[in-house]
Amino acid sequence: MCATRAVDKTFVTSIVVACVISLLLISTIFVYDKRFLPLLLLVIVIIGYLNGTKAMNELHRVELGQYSGLARVISDPQRSGAATQIILDVSGDRFIVYAYGPPGWRLNRANAGEQIFVTGQRSKLAPDQATRWISRHVKGKFEIESVEENRLVASPLFRGAQRVRKLIDRGATSFPYDERSLFTGLVIGDDSQQSKQMVTAFRKSGLAHLVAVSGQNVAFVLAGLSPLLRRLSKVLRLVVTCGILMWFVVITNIEPSVVRAAVMAGVATLSISLGRPTRTLRLLAITVIATIFFDPLLAWSVGYYMSVGATAGLCVLSGPLSRTIPGPRWLALLIGTTISAQIGVAPAVVFVFGFPAAIGIVANVLAVPVASLVMLVGLPLALLAGALNETVLSWFGTLVMWPVFVGVRWVWWVAAICERLSFTGTVNFGLWIAVLALILSLLHRGARVEG
């Protein structure tokens, strides 16, 4: 009876929060009268504070000690040194697991959404570790003692997502190991198989964002399906678009950056369906309000901050910069968007990782166009190649994936070369000062020309 009441209370609370968010979204889209904005802002602040306080209190409410029973797999397993890293939901509380030996081998075969029988000890996380996992709602650490071999199947949605992920991975079996792991990172954000050398190269060259699936991937998925979506009525287009976005979010393991991009795309589709197209910067603001309302702990996610920052930088700076950079239009647009995104993510990057390498601007100009093509055509071609992989037409799958392989290898080479050319310390700081001075001079010249 108590469990039923708790479930009912949670369900009712979720419905109320969803209704409030929906009303705020619609009112934010339609309200242009500035007299209502202070009241709307006050309501947002009050509800946001109460919701955030509730989320933080819930994060510290956890049952510790010995446990033996079913646990639901939240994230796909990843290698962390000699351990298998995974997040489990135990009786409604999430725990991070680092498993070694036979338990680690068995967990390594588990998939998100499945249920497994585990025995172990639940304990608190160290303060520095707790901060890292807040955005994933992790409340503690689970020290695995044993894992049963049998697993309960996941829901149809998660099973379908796993099939798609495996099909994409199978479509790239003709690639060497490094290129294969990079391809899955570019297309669906799965970087779990990447070597330390590759991870280091992408971070030092300023290209790490390419293997963190983001709004660009969402945009390419919708672009690929746009011929079909345009044929539908407004209402049906909205429903189908939201379904596609939800499907892609699940495939990419519900990454914060993808959640932001999917919600923003959904809000944009909603505003168009209602006959009130909204500016991109306003869409971003509405998206931030909606996502933080629904999950306040997203505010602790570095990936979420970087996604919002990059989008804001593109909205505010890409246009003015692209118009003032001399040279061919396509090159000016490419450089302008690259610098704008770099400036947008700079606060989060500097605060968390330190000063990025200035060579990242060059690396992005060289790698982003090719990586974008890989993201655009790689997903459908990999699905085709994966479907043909175990048939007599497997050679055709290898053939259609060859141009994708060339693009993936180009991105990998750019990251490796730019890592070697990157500077640190005073030299890197001086290069950033020069870049900033150049940007300011270009913006000043553009403003003077327009004036």
XYZ file of C-alpha atoms in Angstrom:
451
model
C 0.000 0.000 0.000
C 2.805 2.424 0.903
C 4.622 1.667 -2.319
C 1.445 2.295 -4.298
C 0.906 5.626 -2.605
C 4.506 6.661 -3.253
C 4.168 5.789 -6.911
C 0.878 7.676 -7.147
C 2.370 10.727 -5.460
C 5.365 10.723 -7.797
C 3.094 10.301 -10.806
C 0.853 13.188 -9.744
C 3.890 15.395 -9.067
C 5.293 14.607 -12.520
C 1.961 15.461 -14.151
C 1.779 18.787 -12.275
C 5.362 19.692 -13.215
C 4.712 18.742 -16.860
C 1.577 20.926 -16.942
C 3.411 23.882 -15.401
C 6.257 23.535 -17.904
C 3.808 23.292 -20.808
C 1.948 26.410 -19.691
C 5.216 28.307 -19.257
C 6.425 27.215 -22.697
C 3.222 28.290 -24.424
C 3.049 31.562 -22.494
C 6.709 32.303 -23.229
C 6.106 31.730 -26.937
C 2.989 33.893 -27.074
C 3.608 36.608 -24.470
C 5.173 39.646 -26.111
C 3.602 42.217 -23.751
C 6.455 43.356 -21.519
C 4.040 44.081 -18.654
C 3.638 40.340 -18.065
C 7.340 39.505 -18.195
C 8.194 40.440 -14.552
C 5.335 38.270 -13.280
C 6.369 35.405 -15.548
C 9.980 35.751 -14.407
C 8.908 35.743 -10.739
C 6.865 32.565 -11.232
C 9.793 30.883 -13.008
C 12.242 31.827 -10.227
C 9.958 30.658 -7.404
C 9.022 27.336 -8.999
C 12.613 26.787 -10.134
C 13.935 27.364 -6.604
C 11.384 25.015 -5.029
C 11.973 22.340 -7.655
C 15.766 22.629 -7.350
C 15.638 22.407 -3.551
C 13.428 19.320 -3.789
C 15.847 17.666 -6.244
C 18.890 18.300 -4.031
C 17.073 17.023 -0.938
C 16.044 13.901 -2.822
C 19.660 13.366 -3.910
C 20.766 13.096 -0.267
C 17.917 10.754 0.698
C 19.422 7.301 0.143
C 19.394 3.898 1.817
C 22.880 2.471 2.403
C 24.184 -0.919 3.501
C 24.035 -4.475 2.196
C 21.729 -5.243 -0.738
C 20.810 -8.373 -2.635
C 18.179 -8.246 -5.351
C 17.265 -6.802 -8.726
C 18.947 -3.674 -10.106
C 18.130 -1.851 -13.332
C 20.982 -0.899 -15.676
C 20.919 2.865 -16.328
C 24.000 3.299 -18.535
C 25.846 1.045 -20.930
C 29.047 -0.399 -19.406
C 32.353 1.360 -20.044
C 35.954 0.439 -19.365
C 37.644 2.432 -16.602
C 41.161 1.089 -16.322
C 40.822 -2.570 -15.351
C 37.258 -2.060 -14.091
C 33.837 -2.060 -15.719
C 32.021 1.185 -14.939
C 28.227 1.195 -14.921
C 25.315 2.992 -13.232
C 22.652 0.857 -11.532
C 19.249 1.766 -10.143
C 18.781 -0.057 -6.840
C 15.321 0.348 -5.287
C 14.891 3.750 -6.920
C 18.370 5.052 -5.999
C 21.207 5.298 -8.509
C 24.700 4.022 -7.693
C 27.963 4.106 -9.614
C 29.677 0.723 -9.890
C 33.318 -0.148 -10.581
C 33.425 -3.933 -10.957
C 36.487 -6.165 -11.372
C 36.938 -9.808 -12.293
C 33.936 -12.078 -13.025
C 31.325 -9.505 -11.835
C 32.891 -6.949 -14.173
C 32.863 -9.388 -17.094
C 29.166 -10.105 -16.574
C 28.263 -6.435 -16.188
C 30.177 -5.712 -19.387
C 27.553 -7.733 -21.285
C 24.602 -5.830 -19.777
C 22.623 -3.216 -21.692
C 20.798 -0.096 -20.549
C 17.249 -0.853 -19.413
C 17.891 -4.494 -18.464
C 17.529 -5.822 -14.917
C 20.151 -7.972 -13.224
C 20.399 -9.744 -9.875
C 23.289 -8.314 -7.828
C 24.717 -8.574 -4.334
C 26.872 -5.876 -2.814
C 27.399 -3.005 -0.413
C 25.930 0.490 -0.845
C 28.053 3.357 0.499
C 28.492 7.111 0.160
C 30.661 8.720 -2.486
C 33.637 10.918 -1.666
C 32.718 14.642 -1.966
C 34.721 15.159 -5.185
C 33.172 12.068 -6.785
C 29.671 13.035 -5.630
C 29.921 16.398 -7.410
C 30.968 14.697 -10.638
C 27.904 12.427 -10.681
C 25.203 14.844 -9.497
C 23.832 15.465 -12.994
C 23.293 11.690 -13.423
C 21.314 11.497 -10.130
C 23.895 9.132 -8.628
C 23.516 8.952 -4.837
C 26.329 6.607 -3.853
C 28.730 3.808 -4.712
C 27.825 0.133 -5.036
C 30.616 -2.349 -4.305
C 29.684 -5.441 -6.277
C 30.189 -8.845 -4.671
C 28.382 -11.026 -7.197
C 26.309 -10.745 -10.378
C 23.937 -13.424 -11.651
C 24.360 -14.580 -15.245
C 20.707 -14.202 -16.243
C 19.214 -10.787 -17.065
C 15.636 -9.541 -17.433
C 14.947 -7.873 -20.765
C 14.571 -4.115 -21.119
C 11.471 -2.274 -22.317
C 10.717 -2.309 -26.078
C 12.007 1.276 -26.407
C 15.401 0.418 -24.905
C 15.614 -2.888 -26.786
C 14.964 -1.075 -30.042
C 17.629 1.513 -29.229
C 20.159 -1.227 -28.443
C 19.435 -2.960 -31.741
C 20.053 0.276 -33.627
C 23.321 0.892 -31.746
C 24.536 -2.636 -32.482
C 23.497 -2.311 -36.121
C 25.499 0.928 -36.443
C 28.527 -0.707 -34.827
C 28.199 -3.739 -37.118
C 28.029 -1.437 -40.124
C 31.558 -0.201 -39.339
C 33.165 -3.629 -38.887
C 35.295 -3.030 -42.001
C 37.030 -0.106 -40.224
C 40.225 -0.518 -38.185
C 39.653 -0.428 -34.414
C 40.502 3.266 -33.867
C 38.407 4.498 -36.788
C 35.512 2.263 -35.751
C 35.459 3.633 -32.202
C 35.740 7.195 -33.530
C 32.883 6.628 -35.984
C 30.451 5.544 -33.256
C 31.554 8.566 -31.237
C 30.840 10.954 -34.112
C 27.450 9.445 -34.993
C 25.871 8.456 -31.661
C 28.336 9.746 -29.061
C 29.551 6.270 -28.026
C 33.184 6.876 -27.072
C 33.419 3.924 -24.666
C 35.843 1.994 -26.911
C 38.217 4.854 -27.711
C 41.846 4.464 -26.688
C 43.534 6.817 -24.228
C 45.703 8.086 -27.090
C 42.618 9.092 -29.088
C 40.884 10.705 -26.107
C 44.013 12.741 -25.321
C 44.483 13.797 -28.956
C 40.913 15.068 -29.288
C 41.056 16.945 -25.998
C 44.381 18.654 -26.688
C 43.424 19.558 -30.253
C 40.112 21.131 -29.198
C 38.019 18.539 -31.045
C 36.584 16.628 -28.073
C 33.147 18.121 -28.757
C 32.928 16.111 -31.988
C 32.645 12.811 -30.095
C 30.116 14.224 -27.623
C 26.859 13.939 -29.533
C 25.122 17.309 -29.637
C 22.632 19.520 -31.399
C 24.471 19.072 -34.677
C 23.646 15.353 -34.660
C 19.999 16.086 -33.870
C 19.851 18.633 -36.700
C 21.293 16.132 -39.188
C 18.801 13.426 -38.172
C 15.891 15.833 -38.706
C 17.444 17.105 -41.943
C 17.690 13.568 -43.291
C 14.016 12.940 -42.492
C 12.781 16.386 -43.572
C 11.476 15.210 -47.000
C 9.120 12.844 -45.160
C 8.194 15.326 -42.414
C 7.284 18.061 -44.897
C 4.574 15.839 -46.385
C 2.737 15.545 -43.050
C 0.122 17.845 -41.546
C 1.205 20.265 -38.803
C -0.163 18.166 -35.944
C 1.161 14.872 -37.304
C 4.527 16.493 -38.092
C 4.783 17.682 -34.476
C 3.952 14.218 -33.110
C 6.336 12.387 -35.464
C 9.147 14.893 -34.840
C 8.812 14.507 -31.069
C 8.835 10.716 -31.483
C 12.012 10.856 -33.582
C 13.674 13.156 -31.052
C 12.770 10.857 -28.164
C 14.085 7.861 -30.107
C 17.409 9.584 -30.814
C 17.776 10.719 -27.185
C 17.412 7.108 -26.004
C 19.870 5.837 -28.641
C 22.493 8.329 -27.415
C 21.999 7.254 -23.765
C 20.102 10.421 -22.772
C 23.172 12.657 -22.838
C 22.480 16.167 -21.408
C 23.639 17.906 -24.598
C 21.261 15.792 -26.687
C 18.407 16.448 -24.263
C 18.999 20.184 -24.703
C 19.097 19.910 -28.488
C 16.051 17.635 -28.675
C 13.942 19.876 -26.440
C 15.004 22.939 -28.431
C 14.062 21.232 -31.697
C 10.735 20.190 -30.190
C 9.979 23.719 -28.970
C 10.887 25.116 -32.400
C 8.521 22.645 -34.076
C 5.801 23.539 -31.553
C 6.176 27.272 -32.186
C 5.942 26.728 -35.954
C 2.897 24.465 -35.540
C 1.219 27.180 -33.453
C 1.968 29.745 -36.149
C 4.431 31.715 -34.012
C 7.994 31.058 -35.248
C 10.423 32.151 -32.545
C 13.970 33.535 -32.718
C 16.757 31.059 -32.001
C 18.062 32.878 -28.934
C 14.581 32.942 -27.438
C 14.155 29.248 -28.229
C 17.394 28.577 -26.359
C 16.150 30.499 -23.311
C 12.848 28.594 -23.331
C 14.750 25.312 -23.671
C 16.998 26.067 -20.698
C 13.969 26.961 -18.559
C 12.096 23.806 -19.572
C 14.990 21.364 -19.139
C 16.144 22.794 -15.802
C 12.545 22.796 -14.562
C 12.110 19.163 -15.526
C 15.544 18.085 -14.219
C 17.238 20.732 -12.005
C 20.340 18.547 -11.637
C 21.200 19.176 -15.298
C 22.638 22.447 -14.002
C 25.591 20.381 -12.698
C 26.396 18.865 -16.096
C 29.471 20.258 -17.855
C 28.213 18.825 -21.155
C 24.934 20.685 -20.727
C 26.732 23.979 -20.037
C 28.942 23.515 -23.076
C 25.956 22.691 -25.283
C 24.074 25.800 -24.146
C 27.207 27.956 -24.379
C 28.061 26.813 -27.902
C 24.499 27.453 -29.076
C 24.443 30.898 -27.464
C 27.787 31.765 -29.044
C 26.509 30.738 -32.471
C 23.304 32.760 -32.024
C 25.037 35.956 -30.912
C 28.415 36.013 -32.673
C 28.416 33.811 -35.774
C 26.495 36.305 -37.930
C 28.554 39.436 -37.106
C 31.858 37.555 -37.291
C 31.065 35.823 -40.586
C 30.132 39.145 -42.199
C 33.384 40.825 -41.170
C 35.895 38.059 -41.991
C 37.458 38.665 -45.427
C 37.661 35.939 -48.039
C 35.228 33.486 -49.633
C 31.788 33.406 -48.051
C 31.928 29.688 -47.187
C 35.302 30.084 -45.458
C 34.182 33.187 -43.548
C 31.072 31.336 -42.370
C 33.114 28.310 -41.302
C 35.671 30.375 -39.373
C 32.969 32.587 -37.862
C 30.903 29.673 -36.559
C 34.006 27.909 -35.233
C 35.224 30.952 -33.291
C 31.697 31.722 -32.043
C 31.218 28.215 -30.663
C 34.686 28.298 -29.062
C 33.881 31.595 -27.329
C 30.527 30.229 -26.187
C 32.016 27.178 -24.477
C 35.085 29.050 -23.165
C 33.709 29.801 -19.644
C 32.867 26.146 -18.965
C 36.064 24.830 -20.576
C 38.375 27.248 -18.733
C 36.660 26.657 -15.393
C 36.680 22.849 -15.642
C 39.606 21.922 -17.917
C 41.800 25.023 -18.040
C 42.733 27.094 -21.088
C 42.082 25.189 -24.336
C 44.701 25.097 -27.065
C 44.453 27.958 -29.559
C 45.292 25.463 -32.306
C 41.739 24.210 -31.754
C 40.434 26.952 -34.050
C 42.536 25.615 -36.936
C 41.656 22.023 -36.035
C 37.936 22.803 -36.058
C 38.124 24.569 -39.414
C 39.825 21.495 -40.904
C 37.814 18.769 -39.153
C 34.281 20.062 -38.570
C 33.108 20.137 -42.242
C 34.269 16.559 -42.807
C 32.926 15.391 -39.441
C 29.582 16.987 -40.304
C 29.401 14.980 -43.525
C 30.204 11.816 -41.570
C 27.389 12.598 -39.115
C 24.949 13.349 -41.931
C 25.499 10.288 -44.130
C 27.188 7.946 -41.659
C 24.057 7.006 -39.712
C 21.881 5.829 -42.650
C 24.827 4.206 -44.458
C 25.911 2.359 -41.298
C 22.374 1.062 -40.784
C 22.363 -0.183 -44.380
C 25.828 -1.744 -44.089
C 24.923 -3.328 -40.751
C 21.801 -4.900 -42.226
C 23.865 -6.331 -45.109
C 26.783 -7.382 -42.912
C 25.897 -11.074 -42.617
C 24.448 -11.511 -46.103
C 25.944 -12.178 -49.524
C 25.790 -8.415 -50.137
C 28.161 -7.574 -47.272
C 30.692 -6.383 -49.870
C 28.226 -3.680 -50.899
C 27.977 -2.488 -47.295
C 31.766 -2.235 -47.127
C 31.778 -0.308 -50.406
C 29.206 2.309 -49.348
C 31.029 2.812 -46.031
C 34.383 3.493 -47.713
C 33.800 7.276 -48.180
C 32.708 7.439 -44.529
C 35.925 5.685 -43.512
C 37.976 8.268 -45.438
C 36.173 11.072 -43.601
C 36.654 9.433 -40.194
C 40.359 8.902 -40.825
C 40.741 12.548 -41.905
C 39.212 13.736 -38.619
C 41.509 11.385 -36.683
C 44.594 12.649 -38.531
C 43.639 16.294 -37.922
C 43.279 15.604 -34.189
C 46.612 13.758 -34.007
C 48.559 16.397 -35.967
C 47.036 19.380 -34.153
C 47.757 17.730 -30.803
C 51.456 17.718 -31.688
C 51.287 21.347 -32.843
C 49.419 22.586 -29.758
C 51.099 24.964 -27.321
C 50.609 25.307 -23.582
C 51.318 27.902 -20.921
C 52.362 31.434 -21.844
C 52.591 30.794 -25.586
C 49.038 29.444 -25.733
C 47.752 32.343 -23.627
C 49.466 34.803 -25.968
C 47.856 33.155 -28.987
C 44.415 33.513 -27.401
C 45.079 37.201 -26.712
C 45.951 37.622 -30.389
C 42.758 35.810 -31.437
C 40.670 37.981 -29.103
C 42.295 41.157 -30.432
C 41.602 40.047 -34.004
C 37.943 39.322 -33.176
C 37.460 42.719 -31.535
C 39.070 44.512 -34.468
C 36.863 42.649 -36.954
C 33.713 43.423 -34.966
C 34.744 47.070 -34.670
C 35.385 47.297 -38.397
C 32.056 45.644 -39.128
C 30.200 48.063 -36.845
C 31.953 51.030 -38.457
C 31.062 49.824 -41.959
C 27.395 49.306 -40.994
C 27.348 52.731 -39.297
